[in-house]
Amino acid sequence: MKPTNSRKKFIIGNWKMHTTTAEAGRLARAVVDGVGMEKNVVIAICPPFPYLALVGAILKGSQVSLGAQNHYPEKEGAFTGEISPTMLLDVGCKYVILGHSERRHLLGETDGFINQKVLIALAAGLNVILCVGETLDQRKTGQTETVLDRQLVQGLAGVSPDTLPRLIVAYEPVWAIGSTGHHATPQQVQEAHAVIRRRFGQIFGEKAAQSLPIQYGGSVKPDNAASFLSQPGVDGALLGGASLIADQFIAIVHAGIGEAQTELKPK
């Protein structure tokens, strides 16, 4: 498939289980002030559930969208402690992260369960960030493509083609996240993204594959962001630790802006 420069860069922050009320408010305000009214890059932050309404109020009217880190695959019901996609929409969420490696490997979520979430989120009108990626053992034993194939095929089973414009895939190699001591190279990331786009095209067609934004999530920092974002087929970053420090998050947004402007220049 030939590369295209029509896809925007997506810079999305996943705060995971961090921040207090005061910290969440300060961080959200700093991000809004730091990115201004930038429109060349899509920006979103995903705070913990207790702070969604607070952060959403701060983001209102800005270029930064609100996202959530998860939801349960039902609209409502007797599911103590869970959050529905309807509730996320009600507090202003536009995005939701599903299939994150921490939920797969720490909480035992299966591809089938993640698929249920994907289907109900898309049906509800949310934009889905579907995370896929292999472990270190899987990479060492040559299973990367097989794992990505399984996670895509099973995670996207039954997805209607008309909802694809609201789908983003995030490649997050489990072995390169956090303090593992291992880091993916830009070439490794580019190769994995090409695998994802090729397989997606086999499922939904080449036109859909060329429109699909694929983010990278694997310890992206201000000093390496440009090296990843400049790779063909890498359409942004899903940030963990760097999203908790406003200056770092903003610096990566600016790296995305720079790459977006480069790609939009006439060849």
Short mmCIF file of C-alpha atoms in Angstrom, two decimals:
data_model
loop_
_atom_site.label_atom_id
_atom_site.label_comp_id
_atom_site.label_asym_id
_atom_site.label_seq_id
_atom_site.Cartn_x
_atom_site.Cartn_y
_atom_site.Cartn_z
CA MET A 1 0.00 0.00 0.00
CA LYS A 2 1.26 3.45 -0.83
CA PRO A 3 1.59 5.89 2.08
CA THR A 4 -0.75 8.81 2.30
CA ASN A 5 -0.32 12.21 3.92
CA SER A 6 -4.05 12.79 4.44
CA ARG A 7 -4.19 11.40 7.99
CA LYS A 8 -3.85 13.79 10.90
CA LYS A 9 -1.51 13.11 13.81
CA PHE A 10 -3.24 12.05 17.04
CA ILE A 11 -1.54 12.89 20.33
CA ILE A 12 -3.49 11.33 23.21
CA GLY A 13 -2.56 11.26 26.88
CA ASN A 14 -3.47 8.33 29.11
CA TRP A 15 -3.14 9.46 32.74
CA LYS A 16 -3.79 5.91 33.99
CA MET A 17 -4.30 5.76 37.80
CA HIS A 18 -2.62 9.07 38.58
CA THR A 19 -3.48 12.59 39.81
CA THR A 20 -5.65 14.06 42.55
CA THR A 21 -8.46 16.54 42.00
CA ALA A 22 -6.07 19.48 42.31
CA GLU A 23 -3.40 17.87 40.13
CA ALA A 24 -5.88 16.92 37.44
CA GLY A 25 -7.21 20.45 37.27
CA ARG A 26 -3.77 22.02 37.06
CA LEU A 27 -2.54 19.57 34.45
CA ALA A 28 -5.61 19.97 32.24
CA ARG A 29 -5.37 23.76 32.41
CA ALA A 30 -1.67 23.69 31.56
CA VAL A 31 -2.31 21.48 28.54
CA VAL A 32 -5.12 23.71 27.26
CA ASP A 33 -2.98 26.83 27.66
CA GLY A 34 0.06 25.15 26.14
CA VAL A 35 -1.50 23.84 22.93
CA GLY A 36 -3.67 26.87 22.22
CA MET A 37 -6.02 26.55 19.27
CA GLU A 38 -3.88 24.16 17.25
CA LYS A 39 -5.96 22.33 14.64
CA ASN A 40 -3.38 20.41 12.59
CA VAL A 41 -3.06 17.76 15.30
CA VAL A 42 -5.86 15.94 17.15
CA ILE A 43 -5.28 16.18 20.91
CA ALA A 44 -7.06 14.39 23.74
CA ILE A 45 -6.43 13.51 27.37
CA CYS A 46 -7.87 10.57 29.29
CA PRO A 47 -7.98 11.17 33.06
CA PRO A 48 -9.20 8.70 35.69
CA PHE A 49 -12.98 8.32 35.96
CA PRO A 50 -13.42 10.52 39.09
CA TYR A 51 -11.95 13.53 37.27
CA LEU A 52 -13.71 13.26 33.91
CA ALA A 53 -16.31 15.94 34.66
CA LEU A 54 -13.73 18.27 36.22
CA VAL A 55 -11.29 17.94 33.33
CA GLY A 56 -14.10 18.08 30.79
CA ALA A 57 -15.20 21.46 32.11
CA ILE A 58 -11.65 22.80 31.72
CA LEU A 59 -11.34 21.42 28.18
CA LYS A 60 -14.66 22.87 27.03
CA GLY A 61 -14.16 25.26 24.15
CA SER A 62 -10.53 24.24 23.65
CA GLN A 63 -8.84 22.11 20.99
CA VAL A 64 -8.26 19.33 23.52
CA SER A 65 -10.86 16.57 23.65
CA LEU A 66 -11.84 14.42 26.62
CA GLY A 67 -11.33 10.69 26.63
CA ALA A 68 -11.79 7.80 29.03
CA GLN A 69 -9.54 4.85 29.83
CA ASN A 70 -12.13 2.09 29.66
CA HIS A 71 -15.82 1.20 29.91
CA TYR A 72 -18.08 -1.81 30.46
CA PRO A 73 -19.89 -3.22 27.40
CA GLU A 74 -23.44 -2.44 28.52
CA LYS A 75 -25.52 0.74 28.38
CA GLU A 76 -26.70 0.32 31.98
CA GLY A 77 -27.53 -2.34 34.52
CA ALA A 78 -26.50 -4.13 37.70
CA PHE A 79 -22.74 -3.94 37.15
CA THR A 80 -21.37 -2.59 40.40
CA GLY A 81 -18.31 -0.42 39.99
CA GLU A 82 -18.48 -0.23 36.19
CA ILE A 83 -18.90 2.69 33.79
CA SER A 84 -21.02 2.61 30.63
CA PRO A 85 -20.33 4.31 27.29
CA THR A 86 -23.54 6.25 27.81
CA MET A 87 -22.11 7.72 31.01
CA LEU A 88 -18.89 8.66 29.20
CA LEU A 89 -20.82 10.51 26.54
CA ASP A 90 -22.90 12.21 29.22
CA VAL A 91 -19.81 13.78 30.82
CA GLY A 92 -18.44 14.91 27.47
CA CYS A 93 -16.08 12.11 26.43
CA LYS A 94 -15.26 11.84 22.75
CA TYR A 95 -12.67 9.04 22.97
CA VAL A 96 -12.24 5.79 24.88
CA ILE A 97 -9.15 3.57 25.18
CA LEU A 98 -9.94 -0.14 24.86
CA GLY A 99 -7.72 -3.22 24.95
CA HIS A 100 -4.83 -1.53 26.73
CA SER A 101 -2.07 -4.03 27.55
CA GLU A 102 -2.46 -3.39 31.28
CA ARG A 103 -6.07 -4.49 31.10
CA ARG A 104 -5.20 -7.47 28.92
CA HIS A 105 -2.30 -8.73 31.02
CA LEU A 106 -3.05 -7.49 34.55
CA LEU A 107 -6.84 -7.81 34.52
CA GLY A 108 -7.23 -10.72 32.14
CA GLU A 109 -9.35 -9.08 29.45
CA THR A 110 -9.75 -11.30 26.38
CA ASP A 111 -10.01 -10.32 22.74
CA GLY A 112 -13.66 -11.36 22.82
CA PHE A 113 -14.46 -9.13 25.79
CA ILE A 114 -12.57 -6.23 24.22
CA ASN A 115 -14.54 -6.78 21.03
CA GLN A 116 -17.80 -6.39 22.96
CA LYS A 117 -16.55 -3.04 24.25
CA VAL A 118 -15.45 -1.90 20.80
CA LEU A 119 -18.84 -2.69 19.27
CA ILE A 120 -20.90 -0.93 21.92
CA ALA A 121 -18.58 2.09 22.02
CA LEU A 122 -18.77 2.59 18.26
CA ALA A 123 -22.53 2.06 18.31
CA ALA A 124 -22.85 4.69 21.03
CA GLY A 125 -20.89 7.23 18.99
CA LEU A 126 -17.56 7.21 20.81
CA ASN A 127 -14.21 7.26 19.03
CA VAL A 128 -12.35 4.06 19.93
CA ILE A 129 -8.60 3.74 20.46
CA LEU A 130 -7.99 0.00 20.17
CA CYS A 131 -4.64 -1.02 21.64
CA VAL A 132 -2.73 -3.99 20.23
CA GLY A 133 0.78 -5.28 20.84
CA GLU A 134 2.98 -8.23 21.68
CA THR A 135 4.98 -9.21 24.76
CA LEU A 136 8.76 -9.59 24.79
CA ASP A 137 8.53 -13.40 24.70
CA GLN A 138 6.17 -13.22 21.74
CA ARG A 139 8.53 -10.93 19.85
CA LYS A 140 11.58 -13.08 20.65
CA THR A 141 9.80 -16.17 19.33
CA GLY A 142 8.69 -14.49 16.11
CA GLN A 143 5.01 -14.22 17.02
CA THR A 144 4.58 -10.45 16.60
CA GLU A 145 2.60 -10.63 13.37
CA THR A 146 0.49 -13.54 14.61
CA VAL A 147 -0.41 -11.69 17.82
CA LEU A 148 -1.29 -8.46 16.01
CA ASP A 149 -3.36 -10.42 13.51
CA ARG A 150 -5.33 -12.16 16.27
CA GLN A 151 -5.93 -8.98 18.25
CA LEU A 152 -7.14 -7.12 15.16
CA VAL A 153 -9.33 -9.89 13.73
CA GLN A 154 -10.96 -10.79 17.04
CA GLY A 155 -11.04 -7.27 18.47
CA LEU A 156 -12.74 -5.86 15.37
CA ALA A 157 -15.10 -8.77 14.64
CA GLY A 158 -18.50 -7.48 13.58
CA VAL A 159 -17.42 -3.85 13.28
CA SER A 160 -19.55 -2.04 10.72
CA PRO A 161 -17.58 -0.31 7.93
CA ASP A 162 -19.56 2.90 8.47
CA THR A 163 -18.11 3.22 11.98
CA LEU A 164 -14.47 2.93 10.85
CA PRO A 165 -13.94 6.72 10.69
CA ARG A 166 -14.25 6.65 14.50
CA LEU A 167 -11.61 3.97 14.98
CA ILE A 168 -7.94 4.46 15.87
CA VAL A 169 -5.47 1.64 16.44
CA ALA A 170 -2.60 2.11 18.89
CA TYR A 171 0.41 -0.16 18.60
CA GLU A 172 1.88 -0.60 22.08
CA PRO A 173 4.52 -3.31 22.35
CA VAL A 174 4.22 -4.53 25.93
CA TRP A 175 7.98 -4.97 26.14
CA ALA A 176 8.67 -1.29 25.41
CA ILE A 177 6.24 0.30 27.89
CA GLY A 178 7.32 1.89 31.16
CA SER A 179 10.45 0.71 32.96
CA THR A 180 11.02 -2.58 31.14
CA GLY A 181 14.52 -1.57 30.05
CA HIS A 182 13.65 -2.32 26.43
CA HIS A 183 12.94 0.27 23.76
CA ALA A 184 11.54 -0.12 20.27
CA THR A 185 13.43 1.50 17.43
CA PRO A 186 11.64 3.74 14.94
CA GLN A 187 12.19 1.05 12.30
CA GLN A 188 10.59 -1.64 14.49
CA VAL A 189 7.62 0.64 15.09
CA GLN A 190 7.26 1.44 11.40
CA GLU A 191 7.37 -2.25 10.52
CA ALA A 192 4.69 -3.13 13.07
CA HIS A 193 2.46 -0.30 11.85
CA ALA A 194 2.84 -1.61 8.29
CA VAL A 195 1.74 -5.06 9.47
CA ILE A 196 -1.31 -3.56 11.17
CA ARG A 197 -2.29 -1.46 8.17
CA ARG A 198 -1.83 -4.38 5.77
CA ARG A 199 -3.96 -6.71 7.90
CA PHE A 200 -6.60 -4.02 8.41
CA GLY A 201 -6.74 -3.61 4.65
CA GLN A 202 -7.32 -7.33 4.22
CA ILE A 203 -10.28 -7.08 6.58
CA PHE A 204 -11.87 -3.78 5.55
CA GLY A 205 -10.27 -2.85 2.21
CA GLU A 206 -7.35 -0.69 1.15
CA LYS A 207 -9.27 2.60 1.23
CA ALA A 208 -10.22 2.03 4.87
CA ALA A 209 -6.66 1.00 5.70
CA GLN A 210 -5.23 4.18 4.19
CA SER A 211 -7.64 6.26 6.28
CA LEU A 212 -6.90 4.44 9.55
CA PRO A 213 -4.85 6.42 12.08
CA ILE A 214 -2.29 4.17 13.80
CA GLN A 215 -0.61 5.60 16.89
CA TYR A 216 2.49 4.38 18.65
CA GLY A 217 2.46 3.90 22.41
CA GLY A 218 5.77 2.88 23.91
CA SER A 219 7.63 5.32 26.16
CA VAL A 220 7.51 8.23 23.73
CA LYS A 221 9.33 11.26 25.14
CA PRO A 222 10.06 14.78 23.86
CA ASP A 223 13.57 13.77 22.81
CA ASN A 224 12.46 10.80 20.68
CA ALA A 225 8.98 11.86 19.56
CA ALA A 226 10.04 13.26 16.20
CA SER A 227 11.97 10.10 15.33
CA PHE A 228 8.79 8.04 15.75
CA LEU A 229 6.30 10.53 14.33
CA SER A 230 8.37 11.00 11.17
CA GLN A 231 8.11 7.31 10.26
CA PRO A 232 5.78 6.45 7.36
CA GLY A 233 2.47 5.17 8.70
CA VAL A 234 3.00 6.40 12.27
CA ASP A 235 0.07 8.73 12.86
CA GLY A 236 0.65 9.93 16.40
CA ALA A 237 1.39 8.79 19.92
CA LEU A 238 -0.55 7.35 22.84
CA LEU A 239 1.33 8.74 25.83
CA GLY A 240 1.52 7.44 29.38
CA GLY A 241 4.10 8.99 31.70
CA ALA A 242 4.83 11.91 29.39
CA SER A 243 1.19 12.97 29.51
CA LEU A 244 1.46 13.61 33.26
CA ILE A 245 4.00 16.39 32.78
CA ALA A 246 2.46 19.28 30.91
CA ASP A 247 5.70 20.53 29.36
CA GLN A 248 6.53 17.07 28.01
CA PHE A 249 3.06 16.49 26.63
CA ILE A 250 3.04 19.90 24.95
CA ALA A 251 6.51 19.30 23.50
CA ILE A 252 5.30 16.05 21.92
CA VAL A 253 2.22 17.83 20.57
CA HIS A 254 4.57 20.35 18.96
CA ALA A 255 6.62 17.50 17.49
CA GLY A 256 3.39 16.18 16.00
CA ILE A 257 2.55 19.60 14.63
CA GLY A 258 5.95 19.80 12.98
CA GLU A 259 5.58 16.40 11.33
CA ALA A 260 2.01 17.19 10.26
CA GLN A 261 3.15 20.41 8.58
CA THR A 262 5.99 18.57 6.84
CA GLU A 263 3.61 15.94 5.47
CA LEU A 264 1.15 18.56 4.26
CA LYS A 265 3.78 20.38 2.18
CA PRO A 266 3.52 19.78 -1.57
CA LYS A 267 5.94 17.13 -2.78
#
